[in-house]
Amino acid sequence: MSSFAASISKVFHGTFIHSVSINEIEFIEGGLLFIDIHGRIARILKGVQKTQLGNMLEGVDEEKVIILNENQFIIPGFIDTHIHASQYSYCGNGHDIPLLEWLDTLTFPHESKFKDPDYARQIYSKAVARSLRNGTTSACWFATIHLDATKELVRVIEEQGQRAYIGKVNMNQNSPDFLIETTESSVADTRAFIEYVNATNAHMGTESKPLLTPIITPRFAISCTSDLLRELGRLAAEYHVPIQSHLCETSSEIDFTMSFFPNSVNYTAIYAEHGLLNRRSIMAHCVHMKDEEWALMKDVDAGISHCANSNFNIKSGMADVRKMIDLDLKVGLGTDVAGGYSSSVLEALRCSRTCSIARNPGKSLSIPELFYLATMGGARVMELGDTIGNFRVGKEFDAILVNTSVKGSPLDIFAHDTVQTKFEKYLFVGDDRNNERVYVQGKEVRVPEE
Ligand SMILES: [Zn+2]
C-alpha cells in the first residue's frame, strides 16, 4: 500500500458544493475527495467518472470509500455563531414579549435551574443533538453563570463530537437574586472554566487540533459592572481566548446600557474600553449601530453574528447586513435560540434573506451570499477561516452529506431537476431529514437517538 493510501481515513466520490468567495458557489461534479487520518482534506480531484475509480483508489480499503448517488451532495457544515444552550427547553415560546421583559419573565427563571448539573445535562444533550442533526458542525454556545453545569455542556459536546466555542456566562448586576454572581466568584469561575476546557483538550491528546475552545461570555454590558468587564478583558488576553456577547440588539437595551456607562461614547466603545473588542470578538445582533460603532468594529476586525430569526421573533429590529458586507466586516449567521425559534442555520439563512429584502429592497442578499454567511462567513467570525468553511486541501473536513430524496423528506425531486436546483431546494425547503450524515474533523458525529 502506498504511504498516501495508508494516510487516508475516508474517500468521497460525488458532487461537492461550497463557497469559493462571497459571490461564487462552486459545484464540483465527479469530485473525489480524500480525508487523512487527522480529518484534513488531503486531495481534491474534479471531473472523475465512476469508471475511473478503480485506478484512483488503488490501495484504499473499500470500507473507507463512500460513493454518492445523483440525489446526494456534500456541503460544508453549517456554523452557528450565536446560540444559548440553556434556552433550548423553551425554544418557540415567548415571541410576544420584548427583550428585557422576555429575559425577566422567561429566561432568567429557566436559567436558574442550571444550578443543578443533572438538569443541565438533560437539556444540553437535547440542544446539542438537535444542533448537530440540523447540520451545525461548529457552534458558539452560551451556557449560564453556573460553573458545574457549563462543564457538563463541555462533556456533552465532547461526547457528541461538535466543534464548539463554549462560554460560562458572567452576570454581577441588574440580575435577579437567584441568578447573580459576585465579581470575585464570576472571575474565579471563569478562570476555572477556561482551565477545565484546556485540560480536557490536553487530556484528549490527539494530533488533531482541539475541537473545544473556552470563550469569555459577559451576557451583555447591562449585566456586568465595569470592574467585572475589565477583569474579563484581562482573562481573554491572558489565555488568548475569544470573546462573545450581545451588542445593540434593541433600542431600549441601548438606552439602559448607556445609563450605566455614562463615560462611554457608545455601546460598542464599552466593550472596547474593557479589553473585550478585538479580532476574536463575536458580537451578536448589531441591529441599531451608529456609524462610529461600525468604524470601531472594522478597526479591530471584530466579528458579527447576524441573528435575523431572533430579531424578527422578539421584535428587536432588522440588522443592516448589506452594510456589514459592504464594509467588509466579518459576519456569519446565528440562530440565537431561544430568541430565534430554531437551531437550524437553514432557518437562520431564510430569515436573513427576508430581513435583507425588508431592510434593503433592491439590494437583498443573493443565494451565494447567504450560503457564504452560513459557512465561510461563520468560519471567519470564529477566526477559523483557514481551518473550516469550505473545501480546500489542508482544511479540516466538517461537512453535511445531503440526500434530497430521502424517505420522508420535505422536498420533492423531479426529472427536470439539476444539481443547482436540488441544492436550492435543500436551502429553501430542506431540513434535518435531508442531513443524512454529518462530519466534524473527518469523523461522522454520534448524535444520540431521539
Ligand atoms: Zn443571544
Tab-separated table of C-alpha atoms and ligand atoms in Angstrom:
chain	number	residue	atom	x	y	z
A	1	MET	CA	0.000	0.000	0.000
A	2	SER	CA	1.331	3.477	-0.830
A	3	SER	CA	2.046	5.807	2.076
A	4	PHE	CA	-0.639	8.171	0.699
A	5	ALA	CA	-3.287	5.430	0.742
A	6	ALA	CA	-2.226	4.470	4.283
A	7	SER	CA	-2.695	8.063	5.485
A	8	ILE	CA	-6.301	8.206	4.250
A	9	SER	CA	-9.278	7.640	6.556
A	10	LYS	CA	-12.130	8.299	4.082
A	11	VAL	CA	-12.772	8.996	0.430
A	12	PHE	CA	-15.936	10.513	-1.049
A	13	HIS	CA	-16.951	10.489	-4.709
A	14	GLY	CA	-19.787	12.642	-5.987
A	15	THR	CA	-20.960	16.260	-6.005
A	16	PHE	CA	-19.398	18.830	-3.655
A	17	ILE	CA	-20.851	22.328	-3.269
A	18	HIS	CA	-19.046	25.142	-1.442
A	19	SER	CA	-18.334	28.890	-1.457
A	20	VAL	CA	-15.155	29.978	-3.175
A	21	SER	CA	-15.954	33.637	-2.447
A	22	ILE	CA	-18.915	35.606	-1.102
A	23	ASN	CA	-20.249	35.905	-4.655
A	24	GLU	CA	-19.478	32.467	-6.013
A	25	ILE	CA	-20.622	28.938	-5.244
A	26	GLU	CA	-18.579	26.177	-6.870
A	27	PHE	CA	-20.362	22.972	-7.909
A	28	ILE	CA	-17.777	20.195	-8.175
A	29	GLU	CA	-19.259	17.271	-10.097
A	30	GLY	CA	-17.381	13.992	-10.179
A	31	GLY	CA	-15.401	15.177	-7.168
A	32	LEU	CA	-13.040	12.749	-5.450
A	33	LEU	CA	-12.103	13.994	-2.002
A	34	PHE	CA	-9.571	12.245	0.238
A	35	ILE	CA	-9.603	12.802	4.023
A	36	ASP	CA	-6.493	11.977	6.053
A	37	ILE	CA	-6.342	10.340	9.473
A	38	HIS	CA	-6.300	13.767	11.186
A	39	GLY	CA	-9.559	14.774	9.480
A	40	ARG	CA	-7.916	17.117	6.975
A	41	ILE	CA	-8.664	17.264	3.265
A	42	ALA	CA	-5.622	15.655	1.674
A	43	ARG	CA	-6.538	15.781	-2.019
A	44	ILE	CA	-9.390	17.010	-4.225
A	45	LEU	CA	-9.849	15.789	-7.797
A	46	LYS	CA	-12.594	17.039	-10.107
A	47	GLY	CA	-14.486	15.507	-13.030
A	48	VAL	CA	-13.710	11.904	-12.080
A	49	GLN	CA	-16.008	9.307	-13.689
A	50	LYS	CA	-17.158	6.265	-11.721
A	51	THR	CA	-15.350	4.050	-14.236
A	52	GLN	CA	-12.027	5.679	-13.286
A	53	LEU	CA	-12.387	4.997	-9.564
A	54	GLY	CA	-10.742	1.573	-9.641
A	55	ASN	CA	-7.367	3.044	-10.622
A	56	MET	CA	-7.621	6.116	-8.451
A	57	LEU	CA	-8.499	4.269	-5.284
A	58	GLU	CA	-5.778	1.645	-5.532
A	59	GLY	CA	-4.583	0.688	-2.050
A	60	VAL	CA	-7.550	2.334	-0.259
A	61	ASP	CA	-9.740	-0.058	1.761
A	62	GLU	CA	-13.191	-0.412	0.262
A	63	GLU	CA	-14.961	0.369	3.551
A	64	LYS	CA	-13.340	3.810	3.594
A	65	VAL	CA	-14.984	4.783	0.301
A	66	ILE	CA	-18.404	6.460	0.086
A	67	ILE	CA	-19.905	6.893	-3.384
A	68	LEU	CA	-22.763	9.381	-3.597
A	69	ASN	CA	-25.758	8.982	-5.894
A	70	GLU	CA	-27.247	11.716	-8.114
A	71	ASN	CA	-29.583	12.961	-5.388
A	72	GLN	CA	-26.826	13.347	-2.809
A	73	PHE	CA	-24.200	16.051	-2.417
A	74	ILE	CA	-21.765	17.262	0.223
A	75	ILE	CA	-21.620	20.822	1.565
A	76	PRO	CA	-19.503	22.369	4.339
A	77	GLY	CA	-21.106	22.022	7.783
A	78	PHE	CA	-23.121	24.989	8.991
A	79	ILE	CA	-21.659	27.411	11.504
A	80	ASP	CA	-23.937	28.833	14.196
A	81	THR	CA	-22.117	31.848	15.605
A	82	HIS	CA	-24.615	32.515	18.424
A	83	ILE	CA	-26.808	30.087	20.389
A	84	HIS	CA	-27.890	29.679	24.028
A	85	ALA	CA	-27.812	26.010	25.062
A	86	SER	CA	-29.736	26.728	28.267
A	87	GLN	CA	-32.643	28.301	26.374
A	88	TYR	CA	-33.378	25.278	24.183
A	89	SER	CA	-36.089	23.932	26.521
A	90	TYR	CA	-38.402	26.869	25.691
A	91	CYS	CA	-37.461	27.320	22.066
A	92	GLY	CA	-40.574	28.636	20.277
A	93	ASN	CA	-42.090	30.268	23.362
A	94	GLY	CA	-42.384	33.905	24.390
A	95	HIS	CA	-42.311	35.557	20.992
A	96	ASP	CA	-44.905	38.151	22.082
A	97	ILE	CA	-42.618	39.695	24.704
A	98	PRO	CA	-39.881	42.312	24.085
A	99	LEU	CA	-36.249	41.517	25.005
A	100	LEU	CA	-35.826	42.937	28.526
A	101	GLU	CA	-39.204	41.609	29.685
A	102	TRP	CA	-38.501	38.287	27.946
A	103	LEU	CA	-35.288	37.966	29.955
A	104	ASP	CA	-37.047	38.698	33.274
A	105	THR	CA	-40.126	36.532	32.844
A	106	LEU	CA	-38.869	33.581	30.812
A	107	THR	CA	-35.094	33.391	30.509
A	108	PHE	CA	-33.814	34.123	33.991
A	109	PRO	CA	-36.188	31.716	35.823
A	110	HIS	CA	-35.274	28.947	33.338
A	111	GLU	CA	-31.540	29.648	33.535
A	112	SER	CA	-31.603	29.475	37.341
A	113	LYS	CA	-32.468	25.756	37.074
A	114	PHE	CA	-28.956	25.135	35.736
A	115	LYS	CA	-27.526	25.251	39.237
A	116	ASP	CA	-28.363	21.534	39.049
A	117	PRO	CA	-25.828	19.836	36.720
A	118	ASP	CA	-28.111	16.814	36.213
A	119	TYR	CA	-30.864	19.063	34.911
A	120	ALA	CA	-28.272	20.816	32.742
A	121	ARG	CA	-27.180	17.523	31.186
A	122	GLN	CA	-30.761	16.686	30.182
A	123	ILE	CA	-31.326	19.984	28.392
A	124	TYR	CA	-27.814	20.270	26.943
A	125	SER	CA	-27.899	16.740	25.495
A	126	LYS	CA	-31.022	17.576	23.520
A	127	ALA	CA	-29.833	21.061	22.496
A	128	VAL	CA	-26.522	19.799	21.113
A	129	ALA	CA	-28.084	16.756	19.423
A	130	ARG	CA	-30.666	18.948	17.688
A	131	SER	CA	-27.998	21.403	16.568
A	132	LEU	CA	-25.893	18.582	15.090
A	133	ARG	CA	-28.901	16.981	13.372
A	134	ASN	CA	-29.560	20.379	11.826
A	135	GLY	CA	-26.084	20.181	10.305
A	136	THR	CA	-24.316	22.631	12.619
A	137	THR	CA	-20.752	21.363	12.810
A	138	SER	CA	-19.435	24.424	14.684
A	139	ALA	CA	-21.304	26.480	17.265
A	140	CYS	CA	-20.649	29.343	19.665
A	141	TRP	CA	-22.576	28.344	22.779
A	142	PHE	CA	-23.702	30.450	25.733
A	143	ALA	CA	-24.298	28.341	28.845
A	144	THR	CA	-25.335	30.035	32.139
A	145	ILE	CA	-23.445	31.518	35.102
A	146	HIS	CA	-23.075	28.037	36.659
A	147	LEU	CA	-19.587	26.526	36.503
A	148	ASP	CA	-20.553	22.867	37.055
A	149	ALA	CA	-23.372	22.980	34.514
A	150	THR	CA	-21.127	24.643	31.953
A	151	LYS	CA	-18.559	21.865	32.431
A	152	GLU	CA	-21.455	19.479	31.770
A	153	LEU	CA	-22.066	21.251	28.457
A	154	VAL	CA	-18.395	20.685	27.573
A	155	ARG	CA	-18.755	16.957	28.293
A	156	VAL	CA	-21.970	16.678	26.258
A	157	ILE	CA	-20.394	18.427	23.259
A	158	GLU	CA	-17.259	16.297	23.521
A	159	GLU	CA	-19.361	13.122	23.601
A	160	GLN	CA	-21.431	14.149	20.582
A	161	GLY	CA	-18.452	15.424	18.588
A	162	GLN	CA	-19.274	19.017	17.637
A	163	ARG	CA	-16.650	21.755	17.155
A	164	ALA	CA	-17.527	24.466	19.657
A	165	TYR	CA	-16.743	27.649	21.496
A	166	ILE	CA	-18.296	27.312	24.958
A	167	GLY	CA	-18.874	30.157	27.384
A	168	LYS	CA	-19.733	30.356	31.070
A	169	VAL	CA	-21.952	33.438	31.278
A	170	ASN	CA	-20.974	36.353	33.560
A	171	MET	CA	-23.618	38.421	35.420
A	172	ASN	CA	-22.960	40.505	38.539
A	173	GLN	CA	-25.504	43.329	38.299
A	174	ASN	CA	-29.056	44.033	37.104
A	175	SER	CA	-29.834	40.362	37.523
A	176	PRO	CA	-32.328	38.623	39.818
A	177	ASP	CA	-31.161	37.391	43.242
A	178	PHE	CA	-31.480	33.794	42.076
A	179	LEU	CA	-29.179	34.333	39.066
A	180	ILE	CA	-26.286	36.582	40.012
A	181	GLU	CA	-22.596	36.295	40.906
A	182	THR	CA	-20.156	38.394	42.879
A	183	THR	CA	-17.324	39.916	40.870
A	184	GLU	CA	-14.844	37.630	42.623
A	185	SER	CA	-16.772	34.400	42.041
A	186	SER	CA	-17.515	35.353	38.444
A	187	VAL	CA	-13.824	35.876	37.666
A	188	ALA	CA	-12.664	32.822	39.625
A	189	ASP	CA	-15.258	30.531	37.986
A	190	THR	CA	-14.398	31.858	34.529
A	191	ARG	CA	-10.717	31.139	35.119
A	192	ALA	CA	-11.570	27.673	36.445
A	193	PHE	CA	-13.733	27.031	33.394
A	194	ILE	CA	-11.022	28.055	30.910
A	195	GLU	CA	-8.546	25.785	32.674
A	196	TYR	CA	-11.065	22.930	32.686
A	197	VAL	CA	-11.560	23.133	28.895
A	198	ASN	CA	-7.819	23.440	28.288
A	199	ALA	CA	-7.205	20.394	30.491
A	200	THR	CA	-9.946	18.456	28.643
A	201	ASN	CA	-8.213	19.223	25.347
A	202	ALA	CA	-4.779	18.252	26.717
A	203	HIS	CA	-6.249	15.015	28.082
A	204	MET	CA	-7.594	14.067	24.642
A	205	GLY	CA	-4.013	14.414	23.425
A	206	THR	CA	-4.607	13.688	19.746
A	207	GLU	CA	-2.506	15.088	16.940
A	208	SER	CA	-5.621	16.735	15.524
A	209	LYS	CA	-6.472	20.266	16.598
A	210	PRO	CA	-8.716	20.513	19.690
A	211	LEU	CA	-12.391	20.954	18.836
A	212	LEU	CA	-13.356	22.745	22.062
A	213	THR	CA	-12.458	26.342	22.927
A	214	PRO	CA	-13.446	28.298	26.047
A	215	ILE	CA	-14.886	31.718	25.234
A	216	ILE	CA	-15.254	34.731	27.541
A	217	THR	CA	-19.017	35.420	27.773
A	218	PRO	CA	-20.242	38.542	29.555
A	219	ARG	CA	-24.022	38.256	28.995
A	220	PHE	CA	-24.083	41.925	27.939
A	221	ALA	CA	-22.853	45.185	29.405
A	222	ILE	CA	-26.074	45.692	31.404
A	223	SER	CA	-25.419	42.588	33.465
A	224	CYS	CA	-21.714	43.251	34.234
A	225	THR	CA	-20.062	46.037	36.230
A	226	SER	CA	-17.117	47.892	34.805
A	227	ASP	CA	-14.810	46.041	37.259
A	228	LEU	CA	-16.023	42.674	36.049
A	229	LEU	CA	-15.789	43.610	32.357
A	230	ARG	CA	-12.200	44.782	32.912
A	231	GLU	CA	-11.250	41.509	34.644
A	232	LEU	CA	-12.832	39.516	31.807
A	233	GLY	CA	-10.823	41.523	29.273
A	234	ARG	CA	-7.686	40.613	31.223
A	235	LEU	CA	-8.603	36.912	31.231
A	236	ALA	CA	-9.204	36.973	27.458
A	237	ALA	CA	-5.722	38.432	26.951
A	238	GLU	CA	-4.035	36.131	29.479
A	239	TYR	CA	-5.436	32.923	27.971
A	240	HIS	CA	-5.673	34.119	24.333
A	241	VAL	CA	-9.312	33.098	24.154
A	242	PRO	CA	-12.192	34.529	22.100
A	243	ILE	CA	-14.980	36.730	23.469
A	244	GLN	CA	-18.730	36.726	22.787
A	245	SER	CA	-21.539	38.982	23.875
A	246	HIS	CA	-24.618	40.888	22.695
A	247	LEU	CA	-24.427	44.322	21.105
A	248	CYS	CA	-27.089	46.862	20.075
A	249	GLU	CA	-29.937	44.358	19.959
A	250	THR	CA	-32.826	46.687	20.883
A	251	SER	CA	-33.225	50.448	21.367
A	252	SER	CA	-34.395	50.165	24.999
A	253	GLU	CA	-31.437	47.896	25.786
A	254	ILE	CA	-29.050	50.531	24.382
A	255	ASP	CA	-30.617	53.322	26.484
A	256	PHE	CA	-30.466	51.183	29.622
A	257	THR	CA	-26.856	50.201	28.918
A	258	MET	CA	-25.676	53.768	28.377
A	259	SER	CA	-27.211	54.807	31.710
A	260	PHE	CA	-24.729	52.502	33.457
A	261	PHE	CA	-21.700	53.578	31.401
A	262	PRO	CA	-22.166	57.385	31.117
A	263	ASN	CA	-18.490	57.956	30.294
A	264	SER	CA	-18.559	55.770	27.173
A	265	VAL	CA	-19.445	57.399	23.866
A	266	ASN	CA	-21.476	54.435	22.643
A	267	TYR	CA	-22.314	50.792	23.394
A	268	THR	CA	-19.557	49.310	21.223
A	269	ALA	CA	-16.994	51.527	22.949
A	270	ILE	CA	-17.918	49.988	26.320
A	271	TYR	CA	-16.579	46.609	25.216
A	272	ALA	CA	-13.537	48.213	23.569
A	273	GLU	CA	-12.663	50.180	26.723
A	274	HIS	CA	-12.688	46.993	28.792
A	275	GLY	CA	-10.418	44.939	26.545
A	276	LEU	CA	-13.329	42.958	25.108
A	277	LEU	CA	-13.339	44.073	21.485
A	278	ASN	CA	-10.747	42.615	19.148
A	279	ARG	CA	-10.457	40.292	16.149
A	280	ARG	CA	-11.528	37.316	18.292
A	281	SER	CA	-14.743	39.027	19.491
A	282	ILE	CA	-18.128	37.813	18.275
A	283	MET	CA	-20.874	40.359	18.808
A	284	ALA	CA	-24.435	39.146	18.324
A	285	HIS	CA	-27.108	41.293	16.628
A	286	CYS	CA	-25.647	44.774	15.879
A	287	VAL	CA	-29.154	45.869	14.843
A	288	HIS	CA	-29.011	49.519	15.944
A	289	MET	CA	-25.446	50.707	15.306
A	290	LYS	CA	-24.109	54.237	14.816
A	291	ASP	CA	-21.596	54.923	12.039
A	292	GLU	CA	-18.778	55.325	14.558
A	293	GLU	CA	-19.634	51.918	16.008
A	294	TRP	CA	-19.312	50.267	12.600
A	295	ALA	CA	-15.955	52.026	12.241
A	296	LEU	CA	-14.798	50.716	15.614
A	297	MET	CA	-15.819	47.155	14.722
A	298	LYS	CA	-13.936	47.483	11.444
A	299	ASP	CA	-10.834	48.979	13.116
A	300	VAL	CA	-10.378	45.993	15.395
A	301	ASP	CA	-11.715	43.423	12.871
A	302	ALA	CA	-14.376	42.129	15.294
A	303	GLY	CA	-16.957	39.618	14.048
A	304	ILE	CA	-20.749	39.904	13.914
A	305	SER	CA	-23.322	37.189	14.460
A	306	HIS	CA	-26.383	38.171	12.425
A	307	CYS	CA	-29.444	36.636	14.119
A	308	ALA	CA	-32.410	37.540	11.924
A	309	ASN	CA	-34.695	34.792	13.248
A	310	SER	CA	-34.346	36.136	16.783
A	311	ASN	CA	-34.549	39.775	15.687
A	312	PHE	CA	-37.901	39.124	13.985
A	313	ASN	CA	-39.346	36.935	16.714
A	314	ILE	CA	-38.615	39.073	19.726
A	315	LYS	CA	-39.166	42.104	17.502
A	316	SER	CA	-35.766	43.730	18.049
A	317	GLY	CA	-35.458	45.280	14.587
A	318	MET	CA	-33.766	44.433	11.296
A	319	ALA	CA	-29.979	44.412	11.089
A	320	ASP	CA	-28.350	46.048	8.080
A	321	VAL	CA	-26.461	43.004	6.847
A	322	ARG	CA	-25.881	44.619	3.423
A	323	LYS	CA	-23.986	47.390	5.164
A	324	MET	CA	-21.904	44.848	7.103
A	325	ILE	CA	-20.942	43.165	3.830
A	326	ASP	CA	-20.251	46.472	2.041
A	327	LEU	CA	-17.939	47.481	4.910
A	328	ASP	CA	-16.202	44.080	4.597
A	329	LEU	CA	-16.927	43.296	8.234
A	330	LYS	CA	-16.708	39.659	9.271
A	331	VAL	CA	-20.295	38.391	9.501
A	332	GLY	CA	-21.887	34.974	9.972
A	333	LEU	CA	-25.312	33.648	10.940
A	334	GLY	CA	-26.572	32.922	14.449
A	335	THR	CA	-29.738	31.070	15.400
A	336	ASP	CA	-29.896	32.740	18.837
A	337	VAL	CA	-32.096	30.058	20.337
A	338	ALA	CA	-34.415	30.826	22.069
A	339	GLY	CA	-34.822	34.387	20.791
A	340	GLY	CA	-34.827	32.536	17.467
A	341	TYR	CA	-37.314	29.656	17.278
A	342	SER	CA	-34.990	27.198	15.571
A	343	SER	CA	-31.425	25.952	15.963
A	344	SER	CA	-31.321	25.301	12.210
A	345	VAL	CA	-28.907	27.529	10.292
A	346	LEU	CA	-31.111	26.871	7.245
A	347	GLU	CA	-33.899	28.711	9.091
A	348	ALA	CA	-31.429	31.463	10.010
A	349	LEU	CA	-30.469	31.739	6.341
A	350	ARG	CA	-34.112	32.044	5.237
A	351	CYS	CA	-34.851	34.682	7.896
A	352	SER	CA	-31.687	36.548	6.911
A	353	ARG	CA	-32.904	36.676	3.316
A	354	THR	CA	-36.296	38.038	4.391
A	355	CYS	CA	-34.583	40.578	6.657
A	356	SER	CA	-32.326	41.790	3.852
A	357	ILE	CA	-35.289	42.184	1.471
A	358	ALA	CA	-37.216	44.202	4.065
A	359	ARG	CA	-34.207	46.281	5.182
A	360	ASN	CA	-32.649	46.954	1.786
A	361	PRO	CA	-35.168	46.449	-1.031
A	362	GLY	CA	-33.271	46.104	-4.297
A	363	LYS	CA	-30.019	45.146	-2.545
A	364	SER	CA	-31.138	41.978	-0.794
A	365	LEU	CA	-28.739	39.085	-0.234
A	366	SER	CA	-28.121	36.691	-3.123
A	367	ILE	CA	-28.064	32.919	-2.705
A	368	PRO	CA	-24.232	32.816	-2.941
A	369	GLU	CA	-24.054	35.486	-0.220
A	370	LEU	CA	-26.492	33.645	2.051
A	371	PHE	CA	-24.677	30.320	1.661
A	372	TYR	CA	-21.354	32.061	2.317
A	373	LEU	CA	-22.674	33.617	5.551
A	374	ALA	CA	-23.879	30.187	6.739
A	375	THR	CA	-20.488	28.559	6.141
A	376	MET	CA	-17.354	30.599	5.281
A	377	GLY	CA	-18.683	33.788	6.888
A	378	GLY	CA	-19.187	31.967	10.175
A	379	ALA	CA	-15.711	30.437	9.927
A	380	ARG	CA	-14.200	33.919	9.552
A	381	VAL	CA	-16.227	35.215	12.511
A	382	MET	CA	-14.746	32.390	14.617
A	383	GLU	CA	-11.276	33.221	13.211
A	384	LEU	CA	-11.268	29.714	11.722
A	385	GLY	CA	-11.273	30.764	8.077
A	386	ASP	CA	-8.063	28.824	7.440
A	387	THR	CA	-9.420	25.690	9.133
A	388	ILE	CA	-13.041	25.194	8.046
A	389	GLY	CA	-15.839	26.811	5.989
A	390	ASN	CA	-15.178	25.360	2.545
A	391	PHE	CA	-13.306	22.539	0.838
A	392	ARG	CA	-9.622	23.321	0.362
A	393	VAL	CA	-6.670	20.962	0.644
A	394	GLY	CA	-5.291	21.281	4.183
A	395	LYS	CA	-8.578	22.386	5.748
A	396	GLU	CA	-10.446	20.117	8.148
A	397	PHE	CA	-13.420	18.187	6.806
A	398	ASP	CA	-16.572	19.496	8.560
A	399	ALA	CA	-19.439	18.612	6.259
A	400	ILE	CA	-23.019	17.516	5.682
A	401	LEU	CA	-23.881	14.681	3.322
A	402	VAL	CA	-27.245	15.879	1.990
A	403	ASN	CA	-29.756	13.473	0.478
A	404	THR	CA	-32.510	15.307	-1.384
A	405	SER	CA	-34.617	12.191	-1.967
A	406	VAL	CA	-34.562	10.549	1.448
A	407	LYS	CA	-37.832	8.939	2.580
A	408	GLY	CA	-39.999	11.423	4.488
A	409	SER	CA	-38.064	14.369	3.078
A	410	PRO	CA	-39.937	17.692	2.881
A	411	LEU	CA	-38.758	18.293	-0.693
A	412	ASP	CA	-39.649	16.543	-3.934
A	413	ILE	CA	-37.234	15.924	-6.800
A	414	PHE	CA	-38.409	15.794	-10.447
A	415	ALA	CA	-36.828	14.658	-13.707
A	416	HIS	CA	-36.005	18.245	-14.706
A	417	ASP	CA	-34.003	18.908	-11.531
A	418	THR	CA	-30.294	19.650	-11.833
A	419	VAL	CA	-27.549	19.760	-9.220
A	420	GLN	CA	-28.210	23.509	-8.872
A	421	THR	CA	-31.983	23.192	-8.442
A	422	LYS	CA	-31.619	20.325	-5.940
A	423	PHE	CA	-29.201	22.459	-3.924
A	424	GLU	CA	-31.576	25.453	-3.925
A	425	LYS	CA	-34.495	23.196	-2.931
A	426	TYR	CA	-32.425	21.973	0.013
A	427	LEU	CA	-31.626	25.554	1.087
A	428	PHE	CA	-35.247	26.722	0.974
A	429	VAL	CA	-37.329	23.560	1.516
A	430	GLY	CA	-35.000	21.054	3.157
A	431	ASP	CA	-34.498	20.289	6.836
A	432	ASP	CA	-32.666	17.890	9.141
A	433	ARG	CA	-34.302	14.891	7.462
A	434	ASN	CA	-32.124	15.649	4.431
A	435	ASN	CA	-28.925	15.679	6.518
A	436	GLU	CA	-28.063	12.032	6.042
A	437	ARG	CA	-24.632	12.191	7.666
A	438	VAL	CA	-22.759	14.934	9.498
A	439	TYR	CA	-18.956	15.011	9.809
A	440	VAL	CA	-16.690	17.003	12.097
A	441	GLN	CA	-12.925	16.828	11.560
A	442	GLY	CA	-13.439	13.879	9.233
A	443	LYS	CA	-15.445	11.784	11.712
A	444	GLU	CA	-19.162	11.086	11.482
A	445	VAL	CA	-20.804	12.586	14.586
A	446	ARG	CA	-22.505	10.408	17.168
A	447	VAL	CA	-25.900	12.001	17.715
A	448	PRO	CA	-27.929	10.043	20.305
A	449	GLU	CA	-31.237	8.534	19.200
A	450	GLU	CA	-34.281	10.680	19.974
B	1	ZN	ZN	-28.306	35.787	22.465
